[in-house]
Tab-separated table of C-alpha atoms in Angstrom:
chain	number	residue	atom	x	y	z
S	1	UNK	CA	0.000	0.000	0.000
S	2	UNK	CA	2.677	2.431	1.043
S	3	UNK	CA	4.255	1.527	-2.820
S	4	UNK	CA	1.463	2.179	-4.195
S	5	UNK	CA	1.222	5.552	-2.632
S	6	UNK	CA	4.341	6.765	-3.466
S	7	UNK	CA	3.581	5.877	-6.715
S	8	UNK	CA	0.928	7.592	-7.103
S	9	UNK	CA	1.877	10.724	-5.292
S	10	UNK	CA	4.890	11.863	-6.802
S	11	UNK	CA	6.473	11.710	-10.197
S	12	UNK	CA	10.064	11.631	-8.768
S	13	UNK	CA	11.166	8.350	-10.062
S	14	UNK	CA	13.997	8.560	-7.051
S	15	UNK	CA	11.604	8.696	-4.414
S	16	UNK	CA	9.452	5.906	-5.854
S	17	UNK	CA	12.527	3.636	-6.537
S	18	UNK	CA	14.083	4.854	-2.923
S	19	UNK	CA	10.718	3.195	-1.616
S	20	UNK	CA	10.760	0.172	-3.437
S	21	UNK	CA	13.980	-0.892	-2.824
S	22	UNK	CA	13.162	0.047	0.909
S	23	UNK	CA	10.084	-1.783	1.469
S	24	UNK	CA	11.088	-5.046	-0.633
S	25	UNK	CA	14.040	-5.598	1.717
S	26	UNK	CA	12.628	-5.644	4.480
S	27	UNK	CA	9.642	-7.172	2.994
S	28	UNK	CA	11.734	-10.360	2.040
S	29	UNK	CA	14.369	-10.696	4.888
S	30	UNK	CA	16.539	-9.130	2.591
S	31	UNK	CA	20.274	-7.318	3.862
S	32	UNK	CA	20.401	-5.281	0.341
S	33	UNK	CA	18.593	-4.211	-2.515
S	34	UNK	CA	19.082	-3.197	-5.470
S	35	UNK	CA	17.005	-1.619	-8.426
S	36	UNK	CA	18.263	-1.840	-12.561
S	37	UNK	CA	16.936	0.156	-15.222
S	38	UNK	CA	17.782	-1.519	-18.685
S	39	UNK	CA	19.038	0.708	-21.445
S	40	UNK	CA	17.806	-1.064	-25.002
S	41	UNK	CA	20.552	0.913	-26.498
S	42	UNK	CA	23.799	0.121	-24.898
S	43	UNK	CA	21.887	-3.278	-23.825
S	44	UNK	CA	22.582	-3.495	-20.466
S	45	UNK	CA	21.504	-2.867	-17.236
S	46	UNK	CA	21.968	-0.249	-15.225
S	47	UNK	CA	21.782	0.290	-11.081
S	48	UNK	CA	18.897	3.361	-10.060
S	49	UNK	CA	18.250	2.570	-6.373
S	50	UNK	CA	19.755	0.580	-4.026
S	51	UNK	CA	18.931	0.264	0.136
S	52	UNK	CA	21.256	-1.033	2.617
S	53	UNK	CA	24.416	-1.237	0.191
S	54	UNK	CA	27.939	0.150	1.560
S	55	UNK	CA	29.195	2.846	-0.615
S	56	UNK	CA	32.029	0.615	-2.123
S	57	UNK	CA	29.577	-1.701	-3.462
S	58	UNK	CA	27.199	0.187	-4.953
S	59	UNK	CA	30.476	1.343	-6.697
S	60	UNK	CA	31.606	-1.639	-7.507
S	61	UNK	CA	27.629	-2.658	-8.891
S	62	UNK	CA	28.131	0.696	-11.313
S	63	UNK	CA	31.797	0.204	-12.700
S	64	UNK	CA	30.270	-3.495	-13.789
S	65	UNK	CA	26.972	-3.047	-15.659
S	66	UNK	CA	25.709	-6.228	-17.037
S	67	UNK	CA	24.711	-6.748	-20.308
S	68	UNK	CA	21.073	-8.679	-21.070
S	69	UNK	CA	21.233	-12.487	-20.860
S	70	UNK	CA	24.982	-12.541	-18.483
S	71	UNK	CA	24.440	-13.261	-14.436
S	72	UNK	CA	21.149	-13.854	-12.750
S	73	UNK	CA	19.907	-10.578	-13.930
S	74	UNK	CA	20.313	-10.750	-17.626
S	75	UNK	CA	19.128	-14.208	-17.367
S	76	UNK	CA	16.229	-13.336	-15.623
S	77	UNK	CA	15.102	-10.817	-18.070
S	78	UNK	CA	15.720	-12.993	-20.816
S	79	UNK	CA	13.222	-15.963	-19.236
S	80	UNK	CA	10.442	-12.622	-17.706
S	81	UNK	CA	10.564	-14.948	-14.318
S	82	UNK	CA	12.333	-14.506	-11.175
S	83	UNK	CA	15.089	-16.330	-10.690
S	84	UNK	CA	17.528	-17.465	-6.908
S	85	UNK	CA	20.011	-18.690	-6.496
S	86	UNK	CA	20.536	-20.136	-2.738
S	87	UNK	CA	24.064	-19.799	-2.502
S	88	UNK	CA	26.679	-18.194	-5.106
S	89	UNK	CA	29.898	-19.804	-3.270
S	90	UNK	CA	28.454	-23.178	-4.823
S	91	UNK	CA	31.402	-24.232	-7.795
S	92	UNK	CA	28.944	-23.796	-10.891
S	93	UNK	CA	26.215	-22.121	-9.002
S	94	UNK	CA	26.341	-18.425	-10.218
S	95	UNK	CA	28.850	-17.035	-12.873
S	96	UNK	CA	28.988	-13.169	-13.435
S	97	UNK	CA	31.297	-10.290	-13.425
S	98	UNK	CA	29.864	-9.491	-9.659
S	99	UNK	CA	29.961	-12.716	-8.520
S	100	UNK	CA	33.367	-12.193	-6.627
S	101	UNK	CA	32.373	-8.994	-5.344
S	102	UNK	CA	29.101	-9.943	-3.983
S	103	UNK	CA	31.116	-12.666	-1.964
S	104	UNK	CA	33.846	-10.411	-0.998
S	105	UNK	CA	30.906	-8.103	0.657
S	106	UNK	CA	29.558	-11.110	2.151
S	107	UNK	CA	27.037	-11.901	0.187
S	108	UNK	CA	25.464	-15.380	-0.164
S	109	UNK	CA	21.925	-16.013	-1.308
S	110	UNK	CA	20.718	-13.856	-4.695
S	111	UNK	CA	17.283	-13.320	-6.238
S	112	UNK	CA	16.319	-11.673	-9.501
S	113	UNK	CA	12.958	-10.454	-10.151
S	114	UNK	CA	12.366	-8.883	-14.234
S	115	UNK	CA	10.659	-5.745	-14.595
S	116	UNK	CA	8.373	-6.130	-17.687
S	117	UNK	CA	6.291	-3.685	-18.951
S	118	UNK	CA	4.157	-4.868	-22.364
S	119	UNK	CA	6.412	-7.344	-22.788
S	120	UNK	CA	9.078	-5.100	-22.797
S	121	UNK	CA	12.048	-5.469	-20.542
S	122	UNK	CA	12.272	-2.321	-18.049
S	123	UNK	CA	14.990	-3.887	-15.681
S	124	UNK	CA	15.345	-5.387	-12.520
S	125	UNK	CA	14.896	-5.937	-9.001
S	126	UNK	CA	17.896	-7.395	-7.276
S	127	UNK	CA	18.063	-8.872	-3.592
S	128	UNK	CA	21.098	-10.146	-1.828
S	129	UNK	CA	21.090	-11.981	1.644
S	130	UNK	CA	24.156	-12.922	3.819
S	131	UNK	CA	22.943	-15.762	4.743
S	132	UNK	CA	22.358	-19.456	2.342
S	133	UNK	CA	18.680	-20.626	1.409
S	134	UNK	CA	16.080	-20.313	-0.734
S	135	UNK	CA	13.572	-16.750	-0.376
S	136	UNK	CA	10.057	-17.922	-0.099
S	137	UNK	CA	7.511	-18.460	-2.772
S	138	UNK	CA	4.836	-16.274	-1.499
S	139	UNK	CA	7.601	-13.260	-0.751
S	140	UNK	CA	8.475	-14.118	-4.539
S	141	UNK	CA	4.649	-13.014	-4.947
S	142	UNK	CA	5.178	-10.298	-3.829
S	143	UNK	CA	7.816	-8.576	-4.968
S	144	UNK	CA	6.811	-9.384	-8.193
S	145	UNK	CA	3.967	-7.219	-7.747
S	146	UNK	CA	6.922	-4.513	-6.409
S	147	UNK	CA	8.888	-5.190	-9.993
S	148	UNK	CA	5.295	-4.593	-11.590
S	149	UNK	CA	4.925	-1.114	-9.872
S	150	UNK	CA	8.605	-0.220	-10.452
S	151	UNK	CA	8.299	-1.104	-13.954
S	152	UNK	CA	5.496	1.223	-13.885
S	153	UNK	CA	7.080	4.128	-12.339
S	154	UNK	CA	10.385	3.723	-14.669
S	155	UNK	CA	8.414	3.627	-17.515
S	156	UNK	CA	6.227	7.278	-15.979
S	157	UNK	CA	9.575	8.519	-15.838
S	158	UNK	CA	11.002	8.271	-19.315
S	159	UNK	CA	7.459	8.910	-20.594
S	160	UNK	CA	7.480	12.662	-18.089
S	161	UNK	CA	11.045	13.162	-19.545
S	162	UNK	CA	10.055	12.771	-23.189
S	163	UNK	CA	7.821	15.114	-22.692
S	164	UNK	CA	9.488	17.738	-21.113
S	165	UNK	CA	11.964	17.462	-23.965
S	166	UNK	CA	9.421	17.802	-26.523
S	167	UNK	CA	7.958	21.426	-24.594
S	168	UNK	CA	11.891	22.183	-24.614
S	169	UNK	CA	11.779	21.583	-28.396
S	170	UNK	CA	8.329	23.599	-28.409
S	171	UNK	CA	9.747	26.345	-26.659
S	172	UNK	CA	12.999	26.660	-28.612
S	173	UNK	CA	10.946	26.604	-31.650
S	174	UNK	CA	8.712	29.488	-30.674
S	175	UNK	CA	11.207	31.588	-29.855
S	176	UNK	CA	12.587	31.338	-33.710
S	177	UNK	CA	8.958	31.542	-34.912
S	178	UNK	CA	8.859	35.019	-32.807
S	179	UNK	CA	12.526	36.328	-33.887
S	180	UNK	CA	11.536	35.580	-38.024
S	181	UNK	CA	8.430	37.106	-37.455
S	182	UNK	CA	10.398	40.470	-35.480
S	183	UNK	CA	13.157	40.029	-38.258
């Protein structure tokens, strides 16, 4: 509910991701999350929000974007389902750039949940645990209802910026219109 509010009552796509991120941790037991946005062009993914990160790892997360289809993340996109895995120190168990990383900040457990919007891929919510095991199905439940309302506010937000690039354009446009017309 409190998601939904912030969603509703702002169209700061911070604030709404801030929340998220927030509220799914501690929703699903969680010691971090994170929130990607995915960039069609460059093809990969790209960290927005994160809660309960140190500042070395959320550096760390942005000097290593991953690319659609590579670690949980990509994969999860790629299959629109959510995707754990109980315990990345497993041989075979997880294989990405962050993989090292994540277990260097102590990092055990990881779950990947797509944000898809009209069958488009938006990005993704991330959550890490320190501890081994397997997050519940019906916390799966709902956080997929949190990628769902993330994938909504992303979306609001590049829709809001179009927009205010097209009055920009508008503006700029007028203002030659009005100095031909003086001229």
């Amino acid at each position: 509910g409190e998601v939904s509010q912030a969603l509703s009552s702002t169209l700061d796509v911070e604030t709404v991701l801030d929340t998220i991120v927030s509220h799914a941790s501690q929703l699903a037991g969680a010691a971090g999350c994170s929130i990607y946005e995915y960039d069609e062009a460059a093809e990969q993914f790209e960290l927005r929000a994160t809660h309960n990160y140190s500042a070395g790892l959320v550096e760390a997360l942005r000097a290593a974007p991953l690319r659609k289809g590579e670690g949980l993340m990509g994969r999860a996109a790629e299959m629109r389902e959510p995707i754990q895995i109980p315990d990345i120190t497993q041989p075979g168990a997880y294989q990405s750039s962050v993989r090292d990383t994540l277990i260097r900040f102590g990092y055990r457990a990881l779950l990947s949940v797509p944000l898809i919007r009209e069958e488009q891929i938006i990005g993704s919510l991330s959550l890490t645990r320190k501890a081994p095991g397997e997050y519940p199905p019906e916390v799966i439940e709902v956080l997929k209802t949190f990628a769902t309302q993330s994938a909504l506010a992303i979306q609001n937000a590049r829709l809001f910026r179009e927009i205010a690039d097209k009055s920009r354009q508008l503006e700029v446009a007028s203002r030659h219109k009005s100095e031909f017309l003086a001229n």
